[in-house]
PDB file of C-alpha atoms and ligand atoms in Angstrom:
ATOM      1  CA  MET Y   1      29.803 196.012  23.771  1.00 43.00           C
ATOM      2  CA  ARG Y   2      29.374 192.369  22.829  1.00 50.00           C
ATOM      3  CA  ALA Y   3      32.599 191.455  24.681  1.00 48.00           C
ATOM      4  CA  PHE Y   4      31.232 192.630  27.989  1.00 52.00           C
ATOM      5  CA  PRO Y   5      29.328 189.467  29.010  1.00 57.00           C
ATOM      6  CA  ILE Y   6      32.320 187.335  28.043  1.00 54.00           C
ATOM      7  CA  LEU Y   7      34.649 189.477  30.170  1.00 56.00           C
ATOM      8  CA  ARG Y   8      32.242 189.180  33.105  1.00 61.00           C
ATOM      9  CA  LEU Y   9      32.044 185.425  32.609  1.00 55.00           C
ATOM     10  CA  LEU Y  10      35.838 185.177  32.558  1.00 56.00           C
ATOM     11  CA  ARG Y  11      36.067 187.296  35.705  1.00 63.00           C
ATOM     12  CA  ALA Y  12      33.464 185.145  37.433  1.00 58.00           C
ATOM     13  CA  ALA Y  13      35.302 181.990  36.373  1.00 58.00           C
ATOM     14  CA  SER Y  14      38.584 183.282  37.782  1.00 60.00           C
ATOM     15  CA  VAL Y  15      36.892 184.132  41.095  1.00 54.00           C
ATOM     16  CA  LEU Y  16      35.401 180.631  41.226  1.00 53.00           C
ATOM     17  CA  LEU Y  17      38.797 179.110  40.457  1.00 54.00           C
ATOM     18  CA  ALA Y  18      40.411 181.138  43.261  1.00 54.00           C
ATOM     19  CA  LEU Y  19      37.684 180.038  45.675  1.00 51.00           C
ATOM     20  CA  ALA Y  20      38.155 176.402  44.652  1.00 53.00           C
ATOM     21  CA  LEU Y  21      41.902 176.672  45.258  1.00 52.00           C
ATOM     22  CA  LEU Y  22      41.274 178.243  48.668  1.00 51.00           C
ATOM     23  CA  ALA Y  23      38.795 175.505  49.559  1.00 49.00           C
ATOM     24  CA  ALA Y  24      41.374 172.852  48.628  1.00 51.00           C
ATOM     25  CA  CYS Y  25      43.802 174.323  51.188  1.00 52.00           C
ATOM     26  CA  ALA Y  26      41.244 175.113  53.886  1.00 52.00           C
ATOM     27  CA  PRO Y  27      40.787 172.943  56.957  1.00 58.00           C
ATOM     28  CA  LEU Y  28      37.589 170.990  57.553  1.00 62.00           C
ATOM     29  CA  PRO Y  29      34.475 173.185  57.669  1.00 67.00           C
ATOM     30  CA  PRO Y  30      33.947 174.207  61.299  1.00 77.00           C
ATOM     31  CA  ARG Y  31      30.193 174.449  61.103  1.00 91.00           C
ATOM     32  CA  ASN Y  32      27.669 171.762  61.924  1.00 91.00           C
ATOM     33  CA  PRO Y  33      24.565 172.203  59.716  1.00 91.00           C
ATOM     34  CA  LEU Y  34      22.418 171.016  62.625  1.00 95.00           C
ATOM     35  CA  ALA Y  35      23.256 174.177  64.569  1.00 95.00           C
ATOM     36  CA  THR Y  36      23.074 177.934  64.088  1.00 94.00           C
ATOM     37  CA  TRP Y  37      26.625 179.227  63.644  1.00 93.00           C
ATOM     38  CA  VAL Y  38      27.331 181.904  66.272  1.00 93.00           C
ATOM     39  CA  PRO Y  39      31.133 182.043  66.298  1.00 91.00           C
ATOM     40  CA  SER Y  40      33.161 182.824  69.392  1.00 93.00           C
ATOM     41  CA  PRO Y  41      36.760 184.099  69.306  1.00 95.00           C
ATOM     42  CA  ASN Y  42      37.477 182.327  72.619  1.00 96.00           C
ATOM     43  CA  HIS Y  43      39.204 179.176  71.421  1.00 92.00           C
ATOM     44  CA  ASP Y  44      42.536 177.716  70.341  1.00 90.00           C
ATOM     45  CA  ILE Y  45      43.789 174.462  68.818  1.00 89.00           C
ATOM     46  CA  ARG Y  46      43.160 171.104  70.479  1.00 88.00           C
ATOM     47  CA  ARG Y  47      46.262 169.645  72.111  1.00 93.00           C
ATOM     48  CA  PRO Y  48      47.671 166.135  72.319  1.00 97.00           C
ATOM     49  CA  VAL Y  49      48.045 164.708  75.833  1.00 98.00           C
ATOM     50  CA  LEU Y  50      50.441 161.835  75.213  1.00 98.00           C
ATOM     51  CA  ILE Y  51      53.714 161.050  73.414  1.00 98.00           C
ATOM     52  CA  VAL Y  52      54.215 157.606  71.853  1.00 98.00           C
ATOM     53  CA  LEU Y  53      57.709 156.310  71.054  1.00 98.00           C
ATOM     54  CA  HIS Y  54      58.467 153.789  68.298  1.00 98.00           C
ATOM     55  CA  PHE Y  55      61.411 152.127  66.636  1.00 98.00           C
ATOM     56  CA  THR Y  56      61.236 152.040  62.857  1.00 97.00           C
ATOM     57  CA  ASP Y  57      62.364 148.399  62.504  1.00 96.00           C
ATOM     58  CA  GLN Y  58      64.021 149.480  59.262  1.00 94.00           C
ATOM     59  CA  GLN Y  59      67.555 149.724  57.946  1.00 91.00           C
ATOM     60  CA  SER Y  60      67.966 153.464  57.362  1.00 95.00           C
ATOM     61  CA  VAL Y  61      66.442 156.915  57.776  1.00 96.00           C
ATOM     62  CA  ARG Y  62      66.098 157.129  54.013  1.00 96.00           C
ATOM     63  CA  GLN Y  63      63.972 153.955  53.993  1.00 95.00           C
ATOM     64  CA  SER Y  64      61.840 155.206  56.908  1.00 96.00           C
ATOM     65  CA  LEU Y  65      61.267 158.624  55.306  1.00 96.00           C
ATOM     66  CA  GLU Y  66      59.971 156.736  52.274  1.00 94.00           C
ATOM     67  CA  THR Y  67      57.713 154.454  54.351  1.00 95.00           C
ATOM     68  CA  LEU Y  68      56.298 157.328  56.417  1.00 96.00           C
ATOM     69  CA  ARG Y  69      55.409 159.438  53.382  1.00 95.00           C
ATOM     70  CA  THR Y  70      53.955 156.973  50.894  1.00 93.00           C
ATOM     71  CA  ALA Y  71      51.169 154.421  50.556  1.00 88.00           C
ATOM     72  CA  ASN Y  72      53.421 151.549  51.557  1.00 80.00           C
ATOM     73  CA  SER Y  73      52.484 147.890  51.157  1.00 82.00           C
ATOM     74  CA  GLY Y  74      51.006 147.604  54.658  1.00 83.00           C
ATOM     75  CA  GLY Y  75      48.893 150.757  54.185  1.00 90.00           C
ATOM     76  CA  PRO Y  76      49.836 154.413  54.697  1.00 95.00           C
ATOM     77  CA  VAL Y  77      51.511 155.284  58.014  1.00 96.00           C
ATOM     78  CA  SER Y  78      53.189 158.389  59.372  1.00 97.00           C
ATOM     79  CA  ALA Y  79      54.569 159.980  62.509  1.00 98.00           C
ATOM     80  CA  HIS Y  80      55.059 163.559  63.611  1.00 98.00           C
ATOM     81  CA  TYR Y  81      58.831 163.084  64.021  1.00 98.00           C
ATOM     82  CA  LEU Y  82      61.629 160.743  62.982  1.00 98.00           C
ATOM     83  CA  ILE Y  83      65.025 160.814  64.700  1.00 98.00           C
ATOM     84  CA  GLY Y  84      68.059 159.376  62.925  1.00 98.00           C
ATOM     85  CA  ALA Y  85      70.744 157.362  64.711  1.00 97.00           C
ATOM     86  CA  ASP Y  86      72.974 160.443  64.312  1.00 97.00           C
ATOM     87  CA  GLY Y  87      70.392 162.540  66.199  1.00 98.00           C
ATOM     88  CA  HIS Y  88      69.061 164.401  63.152  1.00 98.00           C
ATOM     89  CA  LEU Y  89      65.433 165.365  63.785  1.00 98.00           C
ATOM     90  CA  TYR Y  90      62.888 165.274  60.950  1.00 98.00           C
ATOM     91  CA  GLN Y  91      59.293 166.502  61.229  1.00 98.00           C
ATOM     92  CA  LEU Y  92      56.750 164.925  58.852  1.00 98.00           C
ATOM     93  CA  VAL Y  93      53.374 166.025  60.272  1.00 98.00           C
ATOM     94  CA  SER Y  94      52.431 169.226  62.122  1.00 97.00           C
ATOM     95  CA  ASP Y  95      51.964 168.879  65.894  1.00 97.00           C
ATOM     96  CA  GLN Y  96      48.410 170.146  65.344  1.00 95.00           C
ATOM     97  CA  LEU Y  97      47.441 167.320  62.981  1.00 96.00           C
ATOM     98  CA  ARG Y  98      46.680 163.627  63.489  1.00 97.00           C
ATOM     99  CA  ALA Y  99      49.496 161.352  62.302  1.00 98.00           C
ATOM    100  CA  TRP Y 100      48.909 157.651  61.697  1.00 97.00           C
ATOM    101  CA  HIS Y 101      51.394 155.943  63.988  1.00 98.00           C
ATOM    102  CA  ALA Y 102      49.530 154.251  66.843  1.00 97.00           C
ATOM    103  CA  GLY Y 103      46.800 152.165  65.190  1.00 96.00           C
ATOM    104  CA  GLY Y 104      44.383 150.239  67.390  1.00 97.00           C
ATOM    105  CA  GLY Y 105      45.064 150.149  71.108  1.00 98.00           C
ATOM    106  CA  ARG Y 106      44.220 151.693  74.443  1.00 98.00           C
ATOM    107  CA  TRP Y 107      46.006 153.595  77.193  1.00 98.00           C
ATOM    108  CA  GLY Y 108      43.931 154.242  80.305  1.00 98.00           C
ATOM    109  CA  THR Y 109      40.647 155.559  78.970  1.00 97.00           C
ATOM    110  CA  ILE Y 110      42.133 156.773  75.665  1.00 98.00           C
ATOM    111  CA  THR Y 111      41.033 154.627  72.725  1.00 97.00           C
ATOM    112  CA  ASP Y 112      41.795 156.910  69.750  1.00 98.00           C
ATOM    113  CA  LEU Y 113      45.526 157.117  70.351  1.00 98.00           C
ATOM    114  CA  ASN Y 114      46.312 158.916  67.082  1.00 98.00           C
ATOM    115  CA  SER Y 115      43.982 161.788  67.990  1.00 98.00           C
ATOM    116  CA  ALA Y 116      45.458 162.089  71.475  1.00 98.00           C
ATOM    117  CA  SER Y 117      49.171 161.762  70.818  1.00 98.00           C
ATOM    118  CA  ILE Y 118      52.390 162.895  69.177  1.00 98.00           C
ATOM    119  CA  GLY Y 119      54.230 159.998  67.498  1.00 98.00           C
ATOM    120  CA  ILE Y 120      58.034 159.845  67.447  1.00 98.00           C
ATOM    121  CA  GLU Y 121      59.860 157.234  65.359  1.00 98.00           C
ATOM    122  CA  LEU Y 122      63.459 156.329  66.198  1.00 98.00           C
ATOM    123  CA  ASP Y 123      65.642 154.950  63.411  1.00 98.00           C
ATOM    124  CA  ASN Y 124      66.518 151.538  64.875  1.00 97.00           C
ATOM    125  CA  ASP Y 125      66.403 148.011  63.487  1.00 95.00           C
ATOM    126  CA  GLY Y 126      64.747 146.616  66.612  1.00 92.00           C
ATOM    127  CA  HIS Y 127      67.823 144.663  67.724  1.00 94.00           C
ATOM    128  CA  SER Y 128      70.578 147.242  68.208  1.00 96.00           C
ATOM    129  CA  PRO Y 129      71.169 149.633  71.116  1.00 97.00           C
ATOM    130  CA  PHE Y 130      69.881 153.177  70.625  1.00 97.00           C
ATOM    131  CA  ALA Y 131      72.659 155.634  69.767  1.00 95.00           C
ATOM    132  CA  GLN Y 132      73.644 158.253  72.323  1.00 97.00           C
ATOM    133  CA  ALA Y 133      73.169 161.131  69.863  1.00 98.00           C
ATOM    134  CA  GLN Y 134      69.690 159.842  69.054  1.00 98.00           C
ATOM    135  CA  ILE Y 135      68.613 159.778  72.705  1.00 98.00           C
ATOM    136  CA  ASP Y 136      70.139 163.228  73.299  1.00 98.00           C
ATOM    137  CA  SER Y 137      68.075 164.538  70.387  1.00 98.00           C
ATOM    138  CA  LEU Y 138      64.947 162.782  71.704  1.00 98.00           C
ATOM    139  CA  LEU Y 139      65.432 164.405  75.128  1.00 98.00           C
ATOM    140  CA  ARG Y 140      65.638 167.852  73.500  1.00 98.00           C
ATOM    141  CA  LEU Y 141      62.436 167.133  71.550  1.00 98.00           C
ATOM    142  CA  LEU Y 142      60.616 165.852  74.662  1.00 98.00           C
ATOM    143  CA  ALA Y 143      61.612 168.999  76.559  1.00 98.00           C
ATOM    144  CA  ASP Y 144      60.228 171.109  73.700  1.00 98.00           C
ATOM    145  CA  LEU Y 145      56.960 169.158  73.299  1.00 98.00           C
ATOM    146  CA  THR Y 146      56.128 168.894  77.000  1.00 98.00           C
ATOM    147  CA  GLU Y 147      56.828 172.614  77.457  1.00 98.00           C
ATOM    148  CA  ARG Y 148      55.238 173.995  74.288  1.00 96.00           C
ATOM    149  CA  LEU Y 149      52.225 171.654  74.056  1.00 97.00           C
ATOM    150  CA  GLN Y 150      51.881 171.274  77.834  1.00 96.00           C
ATOM    151  CA  ILE Y 151      51.908 167.473  77.633  1.00 98.00           C
ATOM    152  CA  PRO Y 152      52.469 166.049  81.139  1.00 97.00           C
ATOM    153  CA  ARG Y 153      56.079 164.833  81.415  1.00 97.00           C
ATOM    154  CA  GLU Y 154      55.022 161.409  82.689  1.00 97.00           C
ATOM    155  CA  GLN Y 155      52.706 160.871  79.688  1.00 98.00           C
ATOM    156  CA  ILE Y 156      55.388 159.305  77.479  1.00 98.00           C
ATOM    157  CA  ILE Y 157      54.871 155.651  76.569  1.00 98.00           C
ATOM    158  CA  GLY Y 158      55.983 153.057  74.048  1.00 98.00           C
ATOM    159  CA  HIS Y 159      53.893 151.713  71.183  1.00 98.00           C
ATOM    160  CA  GLN Y 160      53.923 148.278  72.841  1.00 98.00           C
ATOM    161  CA  ASP Y 161      52.426 149.736  76.031  1.00 98.00           C
ATOM    162  CA  LEU Y 162      49.225 150.758  74.241  1.00 98.00           C
ATOM    163  CA  ALA Y 163      49.042 147.726  71.903  1.00 98.00           C
ATOM    164  CA  PRO Y 164      50.794 144.869  73.760  1.00 98.00           C
ATOM    165  CA  ALA Y 165      49.272 142.084  71.661  1.00 98.00           C
ATOM    166  CA  ARG Y 166      50.314 143.692  68.348  1.00 97.00           C
ATOM    167  CA  LYS Y 167      53.527 145.622  68.875  1.00 97.00           C
ATOM    168  CA  ASN Y 168      56.986 145.226  70.391  1.00 97.00           C
ATOM    169  CA  ASP Y 169      58.492 148.686  70.017  1.00 98.00           C
ATOM    170  CA  PRO Y 170      60.518 150.495  71.197  1.00 98.00           C
ATOM    171  CA  GLY Y 171      61.638 147.187  72.744  1.00 95.00           C
ATOM    172  CA  PRO Y 172      63.670 146.060  75.766  1.00 96.00           C
ATOM    173  CA  LEU Y 173      66.814 147.975  74.694  1.00 97.00           C
ATOM    174  CA  PHE Y 174      65.132 151.376  74.842  1.00 98.00           C
ATOM    175  CA  PRO Y 175      66.662 153.399  77.732  1.00 98.00           C
ATOM    176  CA  TRP Y 176      63.534 154.351  79.701  1.00 98.00           C
ATOM    177  CA  GLN Y 177      65.671 154.845  82.807  1.00 97.00           C
ATOM    178  CA  ARG Y 178      67.733 157.496  81.008  1.00 98.00           C
ATOM    179  CA  LEU Y 179      64.505 159.313  80.085  1.00 98.00           C
ATOM    180  CA  ALA Y 180      63.367 159.064  83.713  1.00 98.00           C
ATOM    181  CA  ALA Y 181      66.675 160.546  84.893  1.00 98.00           C
ATOM    182  CA  ALA Y 182      65.901 163.548  82.663  1.00 98.00           C
ATOM    183  CA  GLY Y 183      62.375 163.779  84.108  1.00 98.00           C
ATOM    184  CA  PHE Y 184      60.374 162.058  81.358  1.00 98.00           C
ATOM    185  CA  GLY Y 185      58.004 159.099  81.576  1.00 98.00           C
ATOM    186  CA  ARG Y 186      56.678 157.291  84.615  1.00 98.00           C
ATOM    187  CA  TRP Y 187      59.376 155.434  86.524  1.00 98.00           C
ATOM    188  CA  PRO Y 188      59.765 153.980  90.039  1.00 98.00           C
ATOM    189  CA  GLN Y 189      61.094 156.460  92.574  1.00 96.00           C
ATOM    190  CA  GLY Y 190      62.968 155.818  95.805  1.00 96.00           C
ATOM    191  CA  VAL Y 191      63.383 152.378  97.375  1.00 97.00           C
ATOM    192  CA  LEU Y 192      61.160 149.553  96.106  1.00 98.00           C
ATOM    193  CA  VAL Y 193      59.229 147.826  98.873  1.00 98.00           C
ATOM    194  CA  ASP Y 194      56.773 144.928  99.027  1.00 98.00           C
ATOM    195  CA  PRO Y 195      53.157 145.972  98.512  1.00 98.00           C
ATOM    196  CA  PRO Y 196      50.619 145.484 101.287  1.00 98.00           C
ATOM    197  CA  ALA Y 197      48.624 142.233 101.561  1.00 97.00           C
ATOM    198  CA  GLY Y 198      45.778 142.086  99.080  1.00 97.00           C
ATOM    199  CA  PHE Y 199      47.625 144.191  96.461  1.00 98.00           C
ATOM    200  CA  ASP Y 200      46.329 143.305  92.991  1.00 98.00           C
ATOM    201  CA  PRO Y 201      49.061 143.751  90.343  1.00 98.00           C
ATOM    202  CA  TRP Y 202      46.503 143.494  87.516  1.00 98.00           C
ATOM    203  CA  MET Y 203      44.509 146.357  88.939  1.00 98.00           C
ATOM    204  CA  ALA Y 204      47.776 148.264  89.272  1.00 98.00           C
ATOM    205  CA  LEU Y 205      48.668 147.644  85.610  1.00 98.00           C
ATOM    206  CA  ALA Y 206      45.259 149.035  84.634  1.00 98.00           C
ATOM    207  CA  VAL Y 207      45.775 152.081  86.874  1.00 98.00           C
ATOM    208  CA  VAL Y 208      49.116 152.773  85.182  1.00 98.00           C
ATOM    209  CA  GLY Y 209      47.264 152.645  81.828  1.00 98.00           C
ATOM    210  CA  TYR Y 210      47.874 149.167  80.411  1.00 98.00           C
ATOM    211  CA  PRO Y 211      45.041 147.369  78.599  1.00 98.00           C
ATOM    212  CA  LEU Y 212      44.333 143.889  80.038  1.00 98.00           C
ATOM    213  CA  ASP Y 213      42.665 142.235  77.030  1.00 97.00           C
ATOM    214  CA  ASP Y 214      45.685 139.917  76.582  1.00 98.00           C
ATOM    215  CA  ARG Y 215      47.323 139.634  80.000  1.00 98.00           C
ATOM    216  CA  ALA Y 216      50.420 137.710  78.906  1.00 98.00           C
ATOM    217  CA  ALA Y 217      51.110 140.311  76.215  1.00 98.00           C
ATOM    218  CA  THR Y 218      50.626 143.108  78.758  1.00 98.00           C
ATOM    219  CA  VAL Y 219      53.201 141.547  81.091  1.00 98.00           C
ATOM    220  CA  ARG Y 220      55.661 141.284  78.171  1.00 98.00           C
ATOM    221  CA  ALA Y 221      55.132 144.989  77.447  1.00 98.00           C
ATOM    222  CA  PHE Y 222      55.563 145.888  81.117  1.00 98.00           C
ATOM    223  CA  HIS Y 223      58.752 143.787  81.365  1.00 98.00           C
ATOM    224  CA  ASN Y 224      60.197 145.390  78.220  1.00 97.00           C
ATOM    225  CA  HIS Y 225      59.471 148.864  79.554  1.00 98.00           C
ATOM    226  CA  TYR Y 226      60.375 148.591  83.226  1.00 98.00           C
ATOM    227  CA  ARG Y 227      62.881 145.745  83.376  1.00 97.00           C
ATOM    228  CA  GLY Y 228      64.459 145.489  79.933  1.00 95.00           C
ATOM    229  CA  LEU Y 229      63.589 141.814  79.691  1.00 93.00           C
ATOM    230  CA  GLY Y 230      60.927 139.530  78.254  1.00 90.00           C
ATOM    231  CA  GLY Y 231      58.746 136.944  79.983  1.00 94.00           C
ATOM    232  CA  ASP Y 232      54.997 136.992  80.403  1.00 95.00           C
ATOM    233  CA  GLU Y 233      54.496 136.016  84.067  1.00 97.00           C
ATOM    234  CA  LEU Y 234      54.267 138.531  86.886  1.00 98.00           C
ATOM    235  CA  ASP Y 235      56.793 138.106  89.704  1.00 97.00           C
ATOM    236  CA  PRO Y 236      57.329 139.798  93.113  1.00 98.00           C
ATOM    237  CA  GLN Y 237      59.634 142.463  91.629  1.00 98.00           C
ATOM    238  CA  ASP Y 238      56.860 143.466  89.198  1.00 98.00           C
ATOM    239  CA  SER Y 239      54.530 143.933  92.175  1.00 98.00           C
ATOM    240  CA  ARG Y 240      57.095 146.138  93.945  1.00 98.00           C
ATOM    241  CA  ILE Y 241      57.483 148.314  90.839  1.00 98.00           C
ATOM    242  CA  LEU Y 242      53.715 148.511  90.290  1.00 98.00           C
ATOM    243  CA  TRP Y 243      53.075 149.389  93.947  1.00 98.00           C
ATOM    244  CA  ASN Y 244      55.613 152.214  93.619  1.00 98.00           C
ATOM    245  CA  LEU Y 245      53.999 153.511  90.398  1.00 98.00           C
ATOM    246  CA  VAL Y 246      50.457 153.327  91.781  1.00 98.00           C
ATOM    247  CA  GLN Y 247      51.466 155.284  94.861  1.00 97.00           C
ATOM    248  CA  GLN Y 248      52.958 157.996  92.614  1.00 96.00           C
ATOM    249  CA  ILE Y 249      49.744 158.169  90.583  1.00 96.00           C
ATOM    250  CA  GLU Y 250      47.498 158.232  93.653  1.00 95.00           C
ATOM    251  CA  SER Y 251      49.546 161.037  95.171  1.00 93.00           C
ATOM    252  CA  GLY Y 252      49.136 163.013  91.942  1.00 88.00           C
ATOM    253  CA  GLY Y 253      52.798 162.642  90.921  1.00 70.00           C
TER     254      GLY Y 253
HETATM  255 ZN1  LIG B 301      55.448 151.506  66.514  1.00 84.31          ZN
END
């Protein structure tokens, strides 16, 4: 009879341990203590609305897998996906979770880019052309993500586009035109023509999504993305491209 309380204590302890283990795996508590919890079954997961492309600026997939999974010297970083030069696709963070790939920046009205986006790293040293197999694999992934997560196909940008003063990836060698040919990203369509008098290319850059805090840096990002070259001064060809893009956006394309 004397063993009874001890058995009950042990049983209670094991229940508490199980609950603690469950709590360690559970997502954040959904309830706000300010409110009365009246749960509704009519919900699903929040969805990202943007895809951000990066180059790793490293020497190998092995090195990048290490960087993206550890507290590296510059602070912990991650991405949802990493694609090797041979096209092998690695996933490091669930699509439903917030990876740490974008950092500070802005695209249109979006200021918390990590919450709003899927991050894809491409194994590339920042100076070499992107391998064919790697781009083929990226196109398959983009088709999957835009279909499954319902991310608009034009909402695919580079890291430099959202943080022009800080970043330079995926760089001028990234084949945006090839993505556009497959229906991904925003790209000029048809014949480029001069914009009407009074056209403001800065306003157009903002309409496309670019931040204007550092205008020279923004032009460098735009040149890398749309012309595969550097330079930080707008020219007439930039205005033709921007006029074309703005017309697409205004027509809902
Ligand atoms: Zn990046």
